[in-house]
CSV table of N, CA and C in Angstrom, one decimal:
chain,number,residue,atom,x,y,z
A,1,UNK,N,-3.8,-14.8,-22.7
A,1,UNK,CA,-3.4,-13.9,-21.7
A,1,UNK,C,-2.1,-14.5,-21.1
A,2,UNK,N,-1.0,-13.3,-20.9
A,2,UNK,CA,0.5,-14.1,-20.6
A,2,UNK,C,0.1,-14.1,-19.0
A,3,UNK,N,0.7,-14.8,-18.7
A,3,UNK,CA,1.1,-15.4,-16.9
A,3,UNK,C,2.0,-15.1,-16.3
A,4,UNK,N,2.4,-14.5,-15.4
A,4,UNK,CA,4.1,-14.6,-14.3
A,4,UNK,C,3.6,-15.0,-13.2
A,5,UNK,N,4.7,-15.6,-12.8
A,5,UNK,CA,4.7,-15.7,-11.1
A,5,UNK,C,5.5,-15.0,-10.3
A,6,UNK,N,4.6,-14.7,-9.3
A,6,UNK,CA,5.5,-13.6,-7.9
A,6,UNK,C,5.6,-14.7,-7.0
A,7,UNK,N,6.4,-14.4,-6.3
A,7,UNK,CA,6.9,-14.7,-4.9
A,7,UNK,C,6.6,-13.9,-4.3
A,8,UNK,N,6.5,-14.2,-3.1
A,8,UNK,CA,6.5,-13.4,-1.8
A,8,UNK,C,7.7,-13.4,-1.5
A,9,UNK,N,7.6,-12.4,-0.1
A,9,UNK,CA,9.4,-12.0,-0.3
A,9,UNK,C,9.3,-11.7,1.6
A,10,UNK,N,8.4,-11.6,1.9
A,10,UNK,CA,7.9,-11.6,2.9
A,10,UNK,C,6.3,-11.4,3.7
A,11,UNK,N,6.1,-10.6,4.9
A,11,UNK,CA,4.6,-10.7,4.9
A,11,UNK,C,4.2,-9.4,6.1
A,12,UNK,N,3.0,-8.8,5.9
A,12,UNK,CA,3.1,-7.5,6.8
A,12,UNK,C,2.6,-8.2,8.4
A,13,UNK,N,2.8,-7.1,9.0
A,13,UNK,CA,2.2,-7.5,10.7
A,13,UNK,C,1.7,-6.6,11.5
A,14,UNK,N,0.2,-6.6,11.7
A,14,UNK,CA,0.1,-5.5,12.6
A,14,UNK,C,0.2,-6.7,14.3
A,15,UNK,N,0.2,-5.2,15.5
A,15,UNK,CA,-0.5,-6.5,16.2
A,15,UNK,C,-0.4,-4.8,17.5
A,16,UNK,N,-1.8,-4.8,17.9
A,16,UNK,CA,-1.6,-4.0,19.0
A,16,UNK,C,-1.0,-2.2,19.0
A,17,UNK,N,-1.8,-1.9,17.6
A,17,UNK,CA,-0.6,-0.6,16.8
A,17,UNK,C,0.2,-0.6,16.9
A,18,UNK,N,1.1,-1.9,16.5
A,18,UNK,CA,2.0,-1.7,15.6
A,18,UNK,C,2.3,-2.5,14.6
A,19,UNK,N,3.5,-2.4,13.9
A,19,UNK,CA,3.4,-2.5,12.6
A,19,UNK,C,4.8,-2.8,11.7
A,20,UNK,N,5.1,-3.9,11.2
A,20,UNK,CA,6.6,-3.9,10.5
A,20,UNK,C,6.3,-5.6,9.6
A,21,UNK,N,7.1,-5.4,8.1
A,21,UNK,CA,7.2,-6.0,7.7
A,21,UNK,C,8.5,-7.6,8.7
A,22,UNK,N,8.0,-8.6,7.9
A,22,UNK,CA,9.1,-9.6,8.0
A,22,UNK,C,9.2,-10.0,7.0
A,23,UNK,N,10.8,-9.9,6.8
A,23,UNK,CA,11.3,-10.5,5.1
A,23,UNK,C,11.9,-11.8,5.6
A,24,UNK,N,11.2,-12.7,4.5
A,24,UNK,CA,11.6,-13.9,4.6
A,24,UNK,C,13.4,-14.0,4.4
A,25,UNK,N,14.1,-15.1,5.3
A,25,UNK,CA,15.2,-15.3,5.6
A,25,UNK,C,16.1,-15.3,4.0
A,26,UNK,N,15.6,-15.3,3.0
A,26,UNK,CA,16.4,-16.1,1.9
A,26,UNK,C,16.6,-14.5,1.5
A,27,UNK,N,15.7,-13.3,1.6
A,27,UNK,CA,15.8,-12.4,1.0
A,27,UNK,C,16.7,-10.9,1.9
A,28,UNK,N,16.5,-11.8,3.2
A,28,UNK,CA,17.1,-10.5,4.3
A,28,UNK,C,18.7,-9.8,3.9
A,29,UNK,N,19.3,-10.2,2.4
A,29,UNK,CA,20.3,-10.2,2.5
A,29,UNK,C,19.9,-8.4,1.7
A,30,UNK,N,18.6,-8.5,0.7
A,30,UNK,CA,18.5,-7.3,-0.1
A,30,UNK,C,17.7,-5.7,1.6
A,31,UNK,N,18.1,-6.6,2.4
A,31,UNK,CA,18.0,-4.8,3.2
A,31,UNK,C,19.3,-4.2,3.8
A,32,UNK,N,20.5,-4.4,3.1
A,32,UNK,CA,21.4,-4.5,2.8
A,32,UNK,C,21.6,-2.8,2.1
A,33,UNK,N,21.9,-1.6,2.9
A,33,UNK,CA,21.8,-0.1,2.7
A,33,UNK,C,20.2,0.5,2.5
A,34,UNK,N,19.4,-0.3,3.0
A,34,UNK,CA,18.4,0.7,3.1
A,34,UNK,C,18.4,1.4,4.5
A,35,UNK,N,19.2,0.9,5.6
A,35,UNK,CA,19.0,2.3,6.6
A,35,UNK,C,19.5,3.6,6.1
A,36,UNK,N,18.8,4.0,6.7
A,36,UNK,CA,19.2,5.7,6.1
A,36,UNK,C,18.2,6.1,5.3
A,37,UNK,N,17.4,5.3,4.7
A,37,UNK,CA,15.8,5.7,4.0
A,37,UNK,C,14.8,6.3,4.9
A,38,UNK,N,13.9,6.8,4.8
A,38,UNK,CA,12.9,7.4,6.1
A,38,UNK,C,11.9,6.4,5.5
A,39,UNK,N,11.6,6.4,4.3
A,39,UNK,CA,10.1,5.5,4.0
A,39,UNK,C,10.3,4.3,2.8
A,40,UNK,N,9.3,3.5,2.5
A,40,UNK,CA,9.9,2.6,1.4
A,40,UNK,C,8.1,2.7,0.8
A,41,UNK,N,8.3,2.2,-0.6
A,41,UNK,CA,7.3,1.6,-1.4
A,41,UNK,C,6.5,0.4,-1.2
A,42,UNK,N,5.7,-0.2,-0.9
A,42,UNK,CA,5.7,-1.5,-0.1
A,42,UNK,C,4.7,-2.3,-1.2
A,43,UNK,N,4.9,-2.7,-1.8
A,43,UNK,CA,4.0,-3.9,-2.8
A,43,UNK,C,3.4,-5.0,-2.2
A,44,UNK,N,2.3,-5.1,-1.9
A,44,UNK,CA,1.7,-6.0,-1.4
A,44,UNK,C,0.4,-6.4,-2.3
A,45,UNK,N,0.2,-7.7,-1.9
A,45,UNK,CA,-0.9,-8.8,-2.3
A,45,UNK,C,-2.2,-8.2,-1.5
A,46,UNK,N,-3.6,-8.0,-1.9
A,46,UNK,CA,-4.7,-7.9,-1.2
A,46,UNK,C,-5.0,-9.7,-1.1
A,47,UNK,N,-4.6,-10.4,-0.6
A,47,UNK,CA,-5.0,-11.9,-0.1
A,47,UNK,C,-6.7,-12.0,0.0
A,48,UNK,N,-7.1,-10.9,0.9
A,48,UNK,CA,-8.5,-11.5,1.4
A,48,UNK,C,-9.6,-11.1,0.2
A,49,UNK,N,-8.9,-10.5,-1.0
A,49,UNK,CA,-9.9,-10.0,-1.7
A,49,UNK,C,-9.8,-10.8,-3.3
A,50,UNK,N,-8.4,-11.6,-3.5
A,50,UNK,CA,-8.1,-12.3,-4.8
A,50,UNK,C,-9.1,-13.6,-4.8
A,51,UNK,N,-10.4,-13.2,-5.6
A,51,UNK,CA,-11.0,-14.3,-5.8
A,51,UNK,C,-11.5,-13.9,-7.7
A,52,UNK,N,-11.9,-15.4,-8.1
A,52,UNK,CA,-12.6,-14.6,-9.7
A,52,UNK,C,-13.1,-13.3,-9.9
A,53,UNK,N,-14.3,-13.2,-8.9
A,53,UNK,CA,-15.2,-12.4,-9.3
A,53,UNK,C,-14.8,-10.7,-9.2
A,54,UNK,N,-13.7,-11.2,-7.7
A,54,UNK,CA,-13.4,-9.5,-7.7
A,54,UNK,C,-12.0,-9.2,-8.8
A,55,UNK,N,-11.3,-9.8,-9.2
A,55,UNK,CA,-10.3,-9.8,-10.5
A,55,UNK,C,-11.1,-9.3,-11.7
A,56,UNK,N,-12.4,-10.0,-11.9
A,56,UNK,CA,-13.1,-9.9,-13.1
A,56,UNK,C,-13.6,-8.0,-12.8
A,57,UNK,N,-13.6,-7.6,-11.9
A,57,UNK,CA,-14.2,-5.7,-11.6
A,57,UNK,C,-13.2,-4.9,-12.5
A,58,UNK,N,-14.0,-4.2,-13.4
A,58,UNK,CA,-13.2,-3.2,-13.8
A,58,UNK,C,-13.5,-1.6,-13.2
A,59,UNK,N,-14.9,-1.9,-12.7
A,59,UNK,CA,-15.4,-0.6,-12.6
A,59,UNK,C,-15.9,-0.8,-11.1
A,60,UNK,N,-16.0,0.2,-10.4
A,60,UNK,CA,-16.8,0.6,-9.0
A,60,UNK,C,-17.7,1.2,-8.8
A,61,UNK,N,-18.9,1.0,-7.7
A,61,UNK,CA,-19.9,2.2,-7.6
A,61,UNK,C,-19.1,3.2,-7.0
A,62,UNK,N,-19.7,4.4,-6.8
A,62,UNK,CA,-18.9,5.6,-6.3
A,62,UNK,C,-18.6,4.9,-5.2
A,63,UNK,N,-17.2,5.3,-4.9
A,63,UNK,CA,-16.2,4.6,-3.5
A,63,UNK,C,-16.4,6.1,-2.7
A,64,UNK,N,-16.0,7.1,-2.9
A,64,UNK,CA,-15.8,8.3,-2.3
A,64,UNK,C,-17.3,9.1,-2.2
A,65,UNK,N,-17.3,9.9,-1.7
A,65,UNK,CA,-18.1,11.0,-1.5
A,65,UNK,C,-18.4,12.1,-2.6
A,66,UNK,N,-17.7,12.4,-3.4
A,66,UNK,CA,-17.3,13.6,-4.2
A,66,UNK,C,-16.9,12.5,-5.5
A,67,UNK,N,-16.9,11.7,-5.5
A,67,UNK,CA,-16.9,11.0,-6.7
A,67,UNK,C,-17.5,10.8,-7.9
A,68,UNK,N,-17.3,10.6,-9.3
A,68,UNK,CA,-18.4,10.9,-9.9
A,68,UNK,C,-18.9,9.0,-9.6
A,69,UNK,N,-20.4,8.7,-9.9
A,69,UNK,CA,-21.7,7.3,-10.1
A,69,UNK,C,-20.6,6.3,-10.1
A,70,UNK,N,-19.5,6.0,-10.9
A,70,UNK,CA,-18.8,5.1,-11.2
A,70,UNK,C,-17.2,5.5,-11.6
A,71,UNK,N,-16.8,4.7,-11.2
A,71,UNK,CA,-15.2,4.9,-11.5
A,71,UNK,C,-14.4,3.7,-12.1
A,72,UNK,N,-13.7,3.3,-13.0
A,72,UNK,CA,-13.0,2.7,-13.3
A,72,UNK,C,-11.4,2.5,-12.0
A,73,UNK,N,-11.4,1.0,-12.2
A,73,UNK,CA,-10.2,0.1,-10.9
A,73,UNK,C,-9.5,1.2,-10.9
A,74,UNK,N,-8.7,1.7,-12.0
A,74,UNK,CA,-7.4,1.9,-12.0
A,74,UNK,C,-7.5,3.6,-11.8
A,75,UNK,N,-8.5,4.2,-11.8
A,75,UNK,CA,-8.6,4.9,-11.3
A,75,UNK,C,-8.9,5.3,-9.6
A,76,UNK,N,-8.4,4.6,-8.9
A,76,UNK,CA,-8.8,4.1,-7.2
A,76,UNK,C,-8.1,3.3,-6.8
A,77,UNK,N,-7.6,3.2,-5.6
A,77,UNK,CA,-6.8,2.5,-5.1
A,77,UNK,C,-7.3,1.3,-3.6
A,78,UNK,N,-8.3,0.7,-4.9
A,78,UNK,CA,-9.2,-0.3,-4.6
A,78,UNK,C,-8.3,-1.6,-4.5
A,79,UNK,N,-9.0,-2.3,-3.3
A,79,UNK,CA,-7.9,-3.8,-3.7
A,79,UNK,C,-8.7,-4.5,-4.7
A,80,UNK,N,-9.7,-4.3,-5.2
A,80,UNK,CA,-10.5,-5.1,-5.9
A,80,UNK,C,-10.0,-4.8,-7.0
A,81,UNK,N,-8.8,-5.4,-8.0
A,81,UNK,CA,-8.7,-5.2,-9.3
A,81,UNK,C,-8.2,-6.8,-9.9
A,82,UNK,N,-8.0,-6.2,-11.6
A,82,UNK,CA,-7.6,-7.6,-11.7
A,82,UNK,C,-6.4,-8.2,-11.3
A,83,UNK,N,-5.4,-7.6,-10.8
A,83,UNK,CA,-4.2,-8.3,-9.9
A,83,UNK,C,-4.2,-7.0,-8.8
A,84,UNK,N,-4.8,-8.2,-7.3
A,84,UNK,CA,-4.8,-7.4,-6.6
A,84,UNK,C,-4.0,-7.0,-5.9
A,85,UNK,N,-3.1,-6.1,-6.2
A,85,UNK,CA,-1.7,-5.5,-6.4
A,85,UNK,C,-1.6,-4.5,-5.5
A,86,UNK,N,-1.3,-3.8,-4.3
A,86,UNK,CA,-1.4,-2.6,-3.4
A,86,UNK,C,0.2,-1.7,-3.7
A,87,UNK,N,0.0,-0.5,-3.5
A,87,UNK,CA,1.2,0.0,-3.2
A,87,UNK,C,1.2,0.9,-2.5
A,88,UNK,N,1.8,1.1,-1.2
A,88,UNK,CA,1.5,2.0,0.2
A,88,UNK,C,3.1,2.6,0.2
A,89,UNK,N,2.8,4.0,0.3
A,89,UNK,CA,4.6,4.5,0.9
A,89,UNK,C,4.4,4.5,2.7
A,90,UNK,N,5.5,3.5,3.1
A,90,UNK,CA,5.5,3.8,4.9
A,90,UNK,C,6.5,4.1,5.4
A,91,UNK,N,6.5,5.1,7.0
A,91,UNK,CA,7.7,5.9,7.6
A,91,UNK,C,8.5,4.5,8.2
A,92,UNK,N,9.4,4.3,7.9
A,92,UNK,CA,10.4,3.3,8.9
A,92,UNK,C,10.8,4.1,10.0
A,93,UNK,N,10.5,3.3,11.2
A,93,UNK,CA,11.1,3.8,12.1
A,93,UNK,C,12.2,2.6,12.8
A,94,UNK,N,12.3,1.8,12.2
A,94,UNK,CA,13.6,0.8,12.6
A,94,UNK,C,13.4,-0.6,11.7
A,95,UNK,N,15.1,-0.8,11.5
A,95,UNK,CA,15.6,-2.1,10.6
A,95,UNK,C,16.1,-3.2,11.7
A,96,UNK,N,15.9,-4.0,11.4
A,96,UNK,CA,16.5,-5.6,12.1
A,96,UNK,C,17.0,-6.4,10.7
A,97,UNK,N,18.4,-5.9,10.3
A,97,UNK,CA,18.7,-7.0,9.0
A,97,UNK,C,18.4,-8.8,9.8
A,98,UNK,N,19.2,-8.5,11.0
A,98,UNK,CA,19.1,-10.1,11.2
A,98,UNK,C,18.3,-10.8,11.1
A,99,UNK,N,17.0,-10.1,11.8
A,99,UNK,CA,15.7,-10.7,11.8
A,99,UNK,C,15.0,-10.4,10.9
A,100,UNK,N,15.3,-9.4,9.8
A,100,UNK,CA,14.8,-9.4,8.9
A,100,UNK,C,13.1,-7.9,9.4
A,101,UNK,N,13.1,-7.9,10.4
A,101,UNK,CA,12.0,-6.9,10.4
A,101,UNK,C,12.1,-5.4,10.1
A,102,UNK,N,11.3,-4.9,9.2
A,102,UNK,CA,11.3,-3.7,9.1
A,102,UNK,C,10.1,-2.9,9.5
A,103,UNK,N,10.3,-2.2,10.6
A,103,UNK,CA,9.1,-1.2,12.3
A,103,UNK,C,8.8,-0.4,11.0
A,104,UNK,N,7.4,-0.3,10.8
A,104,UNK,CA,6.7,0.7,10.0
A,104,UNK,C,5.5,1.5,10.7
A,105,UNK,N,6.0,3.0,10.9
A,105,UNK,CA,4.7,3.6,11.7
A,105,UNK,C,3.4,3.6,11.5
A,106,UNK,N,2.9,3.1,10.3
A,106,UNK,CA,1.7,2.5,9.1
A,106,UNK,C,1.4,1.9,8.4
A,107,UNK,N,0.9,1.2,8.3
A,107,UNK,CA,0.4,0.6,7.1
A,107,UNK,C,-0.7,-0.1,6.6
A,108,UNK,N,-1.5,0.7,5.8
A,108,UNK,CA,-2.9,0.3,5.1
A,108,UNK,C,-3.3,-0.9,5.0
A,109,UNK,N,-2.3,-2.0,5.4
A,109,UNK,CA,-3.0,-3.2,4.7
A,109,UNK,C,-3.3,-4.2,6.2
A,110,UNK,N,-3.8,-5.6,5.3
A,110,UNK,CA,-4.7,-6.6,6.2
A,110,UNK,C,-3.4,-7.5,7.3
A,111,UNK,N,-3.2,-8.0,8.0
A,111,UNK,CA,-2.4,-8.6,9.0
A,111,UNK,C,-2.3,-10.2,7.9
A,112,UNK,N,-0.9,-10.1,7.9
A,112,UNK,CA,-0.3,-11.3,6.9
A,112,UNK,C,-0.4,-11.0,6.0
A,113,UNK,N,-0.6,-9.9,4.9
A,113,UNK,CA,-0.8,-9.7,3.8
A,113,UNK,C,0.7,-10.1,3.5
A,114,UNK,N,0.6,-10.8,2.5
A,114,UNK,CA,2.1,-11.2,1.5
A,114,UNK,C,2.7,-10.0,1.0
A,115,UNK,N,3.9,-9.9,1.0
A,115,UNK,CA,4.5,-8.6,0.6
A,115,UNK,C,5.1,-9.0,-1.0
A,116,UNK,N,5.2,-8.2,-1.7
A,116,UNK,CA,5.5,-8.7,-3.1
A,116,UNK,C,6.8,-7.9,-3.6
A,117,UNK,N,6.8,-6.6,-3.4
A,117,UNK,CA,8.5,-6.1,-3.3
A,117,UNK,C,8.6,-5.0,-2.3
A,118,UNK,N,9.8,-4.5,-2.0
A,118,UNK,CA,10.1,-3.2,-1.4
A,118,UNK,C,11.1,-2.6,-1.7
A,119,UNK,N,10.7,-1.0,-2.2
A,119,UNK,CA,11.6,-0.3,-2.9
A,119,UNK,C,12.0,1.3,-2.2
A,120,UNK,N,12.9,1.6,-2.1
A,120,UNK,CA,13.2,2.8,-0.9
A,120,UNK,C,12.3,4.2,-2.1
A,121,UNK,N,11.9,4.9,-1.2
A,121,UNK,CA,11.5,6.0,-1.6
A,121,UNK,C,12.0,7.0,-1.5
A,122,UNK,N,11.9,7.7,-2.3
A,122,UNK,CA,13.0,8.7,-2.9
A,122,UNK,C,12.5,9.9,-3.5
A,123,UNK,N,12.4,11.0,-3.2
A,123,UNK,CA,11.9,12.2,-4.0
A,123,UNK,C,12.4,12.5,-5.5
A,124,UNK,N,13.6,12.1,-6.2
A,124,UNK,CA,13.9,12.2,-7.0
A,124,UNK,C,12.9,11.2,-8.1
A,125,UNK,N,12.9,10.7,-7.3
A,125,UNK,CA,11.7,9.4,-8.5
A,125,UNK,C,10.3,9.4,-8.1
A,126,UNK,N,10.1,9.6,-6.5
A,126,UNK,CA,9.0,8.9,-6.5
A,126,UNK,C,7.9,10.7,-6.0
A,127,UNK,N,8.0,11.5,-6.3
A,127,UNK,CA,8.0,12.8,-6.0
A,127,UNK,C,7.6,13.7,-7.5
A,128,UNK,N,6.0,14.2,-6.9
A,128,UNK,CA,6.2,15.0,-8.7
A,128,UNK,C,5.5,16.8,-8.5
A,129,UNK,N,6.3,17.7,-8.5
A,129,UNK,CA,6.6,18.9,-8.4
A,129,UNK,C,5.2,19.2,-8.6
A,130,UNK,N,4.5,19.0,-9.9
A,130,UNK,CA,3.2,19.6,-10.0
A,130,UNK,C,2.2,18.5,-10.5
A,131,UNK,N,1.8,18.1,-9.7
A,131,UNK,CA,1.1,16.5,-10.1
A,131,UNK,C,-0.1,17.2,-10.7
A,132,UNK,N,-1.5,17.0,-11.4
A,132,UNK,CA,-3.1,16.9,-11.4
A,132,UNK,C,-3.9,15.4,-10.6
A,133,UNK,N,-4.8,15.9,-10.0
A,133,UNK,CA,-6.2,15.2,-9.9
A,133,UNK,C,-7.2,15.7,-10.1
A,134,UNK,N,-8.2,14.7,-10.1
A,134,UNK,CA,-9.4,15.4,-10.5
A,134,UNK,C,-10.1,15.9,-9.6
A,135,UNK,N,-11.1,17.1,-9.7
A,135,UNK,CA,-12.1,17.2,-8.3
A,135,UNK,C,-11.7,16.8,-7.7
A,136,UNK,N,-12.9,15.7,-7.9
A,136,UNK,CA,-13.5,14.7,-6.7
A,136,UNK,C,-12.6,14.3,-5.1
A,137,UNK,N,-11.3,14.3,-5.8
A,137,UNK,CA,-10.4,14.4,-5.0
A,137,UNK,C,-9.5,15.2,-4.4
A,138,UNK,N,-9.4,16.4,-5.2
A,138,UNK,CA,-8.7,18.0,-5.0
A,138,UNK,C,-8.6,18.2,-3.8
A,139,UNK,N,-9.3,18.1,-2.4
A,139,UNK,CA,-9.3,18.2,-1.7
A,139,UNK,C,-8.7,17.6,-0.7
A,140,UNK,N,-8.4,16.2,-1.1
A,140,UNK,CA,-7.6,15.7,-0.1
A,140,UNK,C,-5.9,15.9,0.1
A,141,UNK,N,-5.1,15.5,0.9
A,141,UNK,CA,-4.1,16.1,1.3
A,141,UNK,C,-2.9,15.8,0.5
A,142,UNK,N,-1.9,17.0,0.3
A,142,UNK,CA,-1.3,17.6,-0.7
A,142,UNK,C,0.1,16.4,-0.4
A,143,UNK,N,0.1,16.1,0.9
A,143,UNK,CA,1.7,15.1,1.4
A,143,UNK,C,0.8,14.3,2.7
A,144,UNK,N,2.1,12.9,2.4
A,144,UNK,CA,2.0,12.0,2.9
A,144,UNK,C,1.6,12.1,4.5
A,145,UNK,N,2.5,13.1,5.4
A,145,UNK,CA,2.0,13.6,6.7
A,145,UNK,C,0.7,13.9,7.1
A,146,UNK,N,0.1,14.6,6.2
A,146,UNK,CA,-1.1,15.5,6.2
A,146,UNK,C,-2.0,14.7,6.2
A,147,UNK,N,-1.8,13.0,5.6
A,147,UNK,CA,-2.6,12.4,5.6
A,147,UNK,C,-3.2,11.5,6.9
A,148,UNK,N,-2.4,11.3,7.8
A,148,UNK,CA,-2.2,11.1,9.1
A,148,UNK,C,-3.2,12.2,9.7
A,149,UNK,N,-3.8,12.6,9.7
A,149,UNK,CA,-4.6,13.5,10.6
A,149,UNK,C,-5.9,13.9,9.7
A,150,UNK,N,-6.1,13.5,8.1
A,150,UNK,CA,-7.0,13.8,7.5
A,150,UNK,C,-8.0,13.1,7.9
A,151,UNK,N,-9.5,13.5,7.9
A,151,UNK,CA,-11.0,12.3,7.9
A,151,UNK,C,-10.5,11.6,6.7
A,152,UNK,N,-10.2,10.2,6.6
A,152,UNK,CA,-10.4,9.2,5.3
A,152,UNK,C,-11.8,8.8,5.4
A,153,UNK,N,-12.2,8.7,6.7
A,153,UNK,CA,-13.7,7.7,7.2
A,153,UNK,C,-14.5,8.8,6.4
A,154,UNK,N,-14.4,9.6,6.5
A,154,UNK,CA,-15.6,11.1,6.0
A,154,UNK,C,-15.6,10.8,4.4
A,155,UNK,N,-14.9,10.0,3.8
A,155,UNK,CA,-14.6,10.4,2.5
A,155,UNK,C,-15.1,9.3,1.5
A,156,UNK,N,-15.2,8.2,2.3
A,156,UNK,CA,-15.5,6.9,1.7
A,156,UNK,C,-17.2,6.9,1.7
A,157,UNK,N,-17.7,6.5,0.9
A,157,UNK,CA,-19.0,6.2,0.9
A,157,UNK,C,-19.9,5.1,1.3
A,158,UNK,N,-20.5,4.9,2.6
A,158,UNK,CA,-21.4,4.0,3.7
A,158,UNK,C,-21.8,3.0,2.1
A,159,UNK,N,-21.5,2.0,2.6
A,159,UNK,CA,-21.9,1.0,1.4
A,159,UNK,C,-22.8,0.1,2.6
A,160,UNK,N,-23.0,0.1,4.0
A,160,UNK,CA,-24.0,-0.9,4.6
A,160,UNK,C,-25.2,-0.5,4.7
C-alpha cells in the first residue's frame, strides 16, 4: 500500500459560536486573492476518530433514518473512514491575511481539527445543475442555505 504525507496547513476554532480557521504563518502567504470568495472547501483531518480500528470500517450500521441496514464509508460523510478525510463548504464572513484567520459562519467539525487544504468555491466547478441521490436521502435540502434551518438531529439514527 503506497503512503504520502500531509501537512497541516493550519487548524479550525470554534469558541462561544464562533468559528474561523488559523493558517499557519508559513502558509498565510496562499490567502493571497481569496477575498471576494463567499465560501471555500475546507479539508480537514477527523483527529478524534483516526485510530486502527475506525480506518479499518468500510461499512456502517444505518447512520440515517431512511437509510437502507448498511451503508458503505464512501457512501456517507462519516469521519470513520480509511483516511479520515472531511470536506465541509463554509460562508466566510471575514479574512485576516496578517493573522492569518479566516471568520467562518460554520463549520461541522471538532475544535483543533488540523486543516489539510482550502480551496475557494466556485459554482463553475464545484456546482452540478442536475445532480442524483438516492431515496433515503431525496429529501434533504436541495442548497447549502436550506441546510441551516433543516432537522439534521431528526435524521441521524439514536445509536445510545
Amino acid at each position: 500500500m503506497e503512503k504520502f504525507e500531509l501537512r497541516t496547513i493550519g487548524v479550525l476554532r470554534m469558541y462561544q459560536g464562533r468559528y474561523w480557521a488559523e493558517i499557519d504563518e508559513q502558509y498565510r502567504l496562499g490567502l493571497d486573492g481569496l477575498e471576494g470568495f463567499s465560501h471555500i472547501n475546507v479539508l480537514f483531518w477527523c483527529h478524534l476518530l483516526d485510530s486502527p480500528e475506525q480506518r479499518a470500517l468500510c461499512t456502517c450500521k444505518k447512520p440515517y433514518q431512511k437509510a437502507p441496514k448498511s451503508l458503505g464509508v464512501f457512501a456517507t460523510r462519516s469521519p470513520a473512514r480509511p483516511n479520515p478525510i472531511a470536506l465541509t463548504v463554509c460562508e466566510i464572513t471575514g479574512i485576516d491575511e496578517k493573522s492569518g484567520r479566516i471568520e467562518l459562519a460554520f463549520i461541522d467539525a471538532e475544535d483543533r481539527s488540523p486543516i489539510v487544504d482550502i480551496k475557494p468555491y466556485h459554482p463553475a466547478i464545484d456546482r452540478v445543475r442536475e445532480a442524483n441521490v438516492p431515496g433515503w436521502c431525496s429529501h434533504w435540502p436541495d442548497w447549502y442555505e436550506d441546510s441551516a434551518v433543516f432537522d439534521w438531529n431528526a435524521e441521524f439514527v439514536n445509536t445510545q
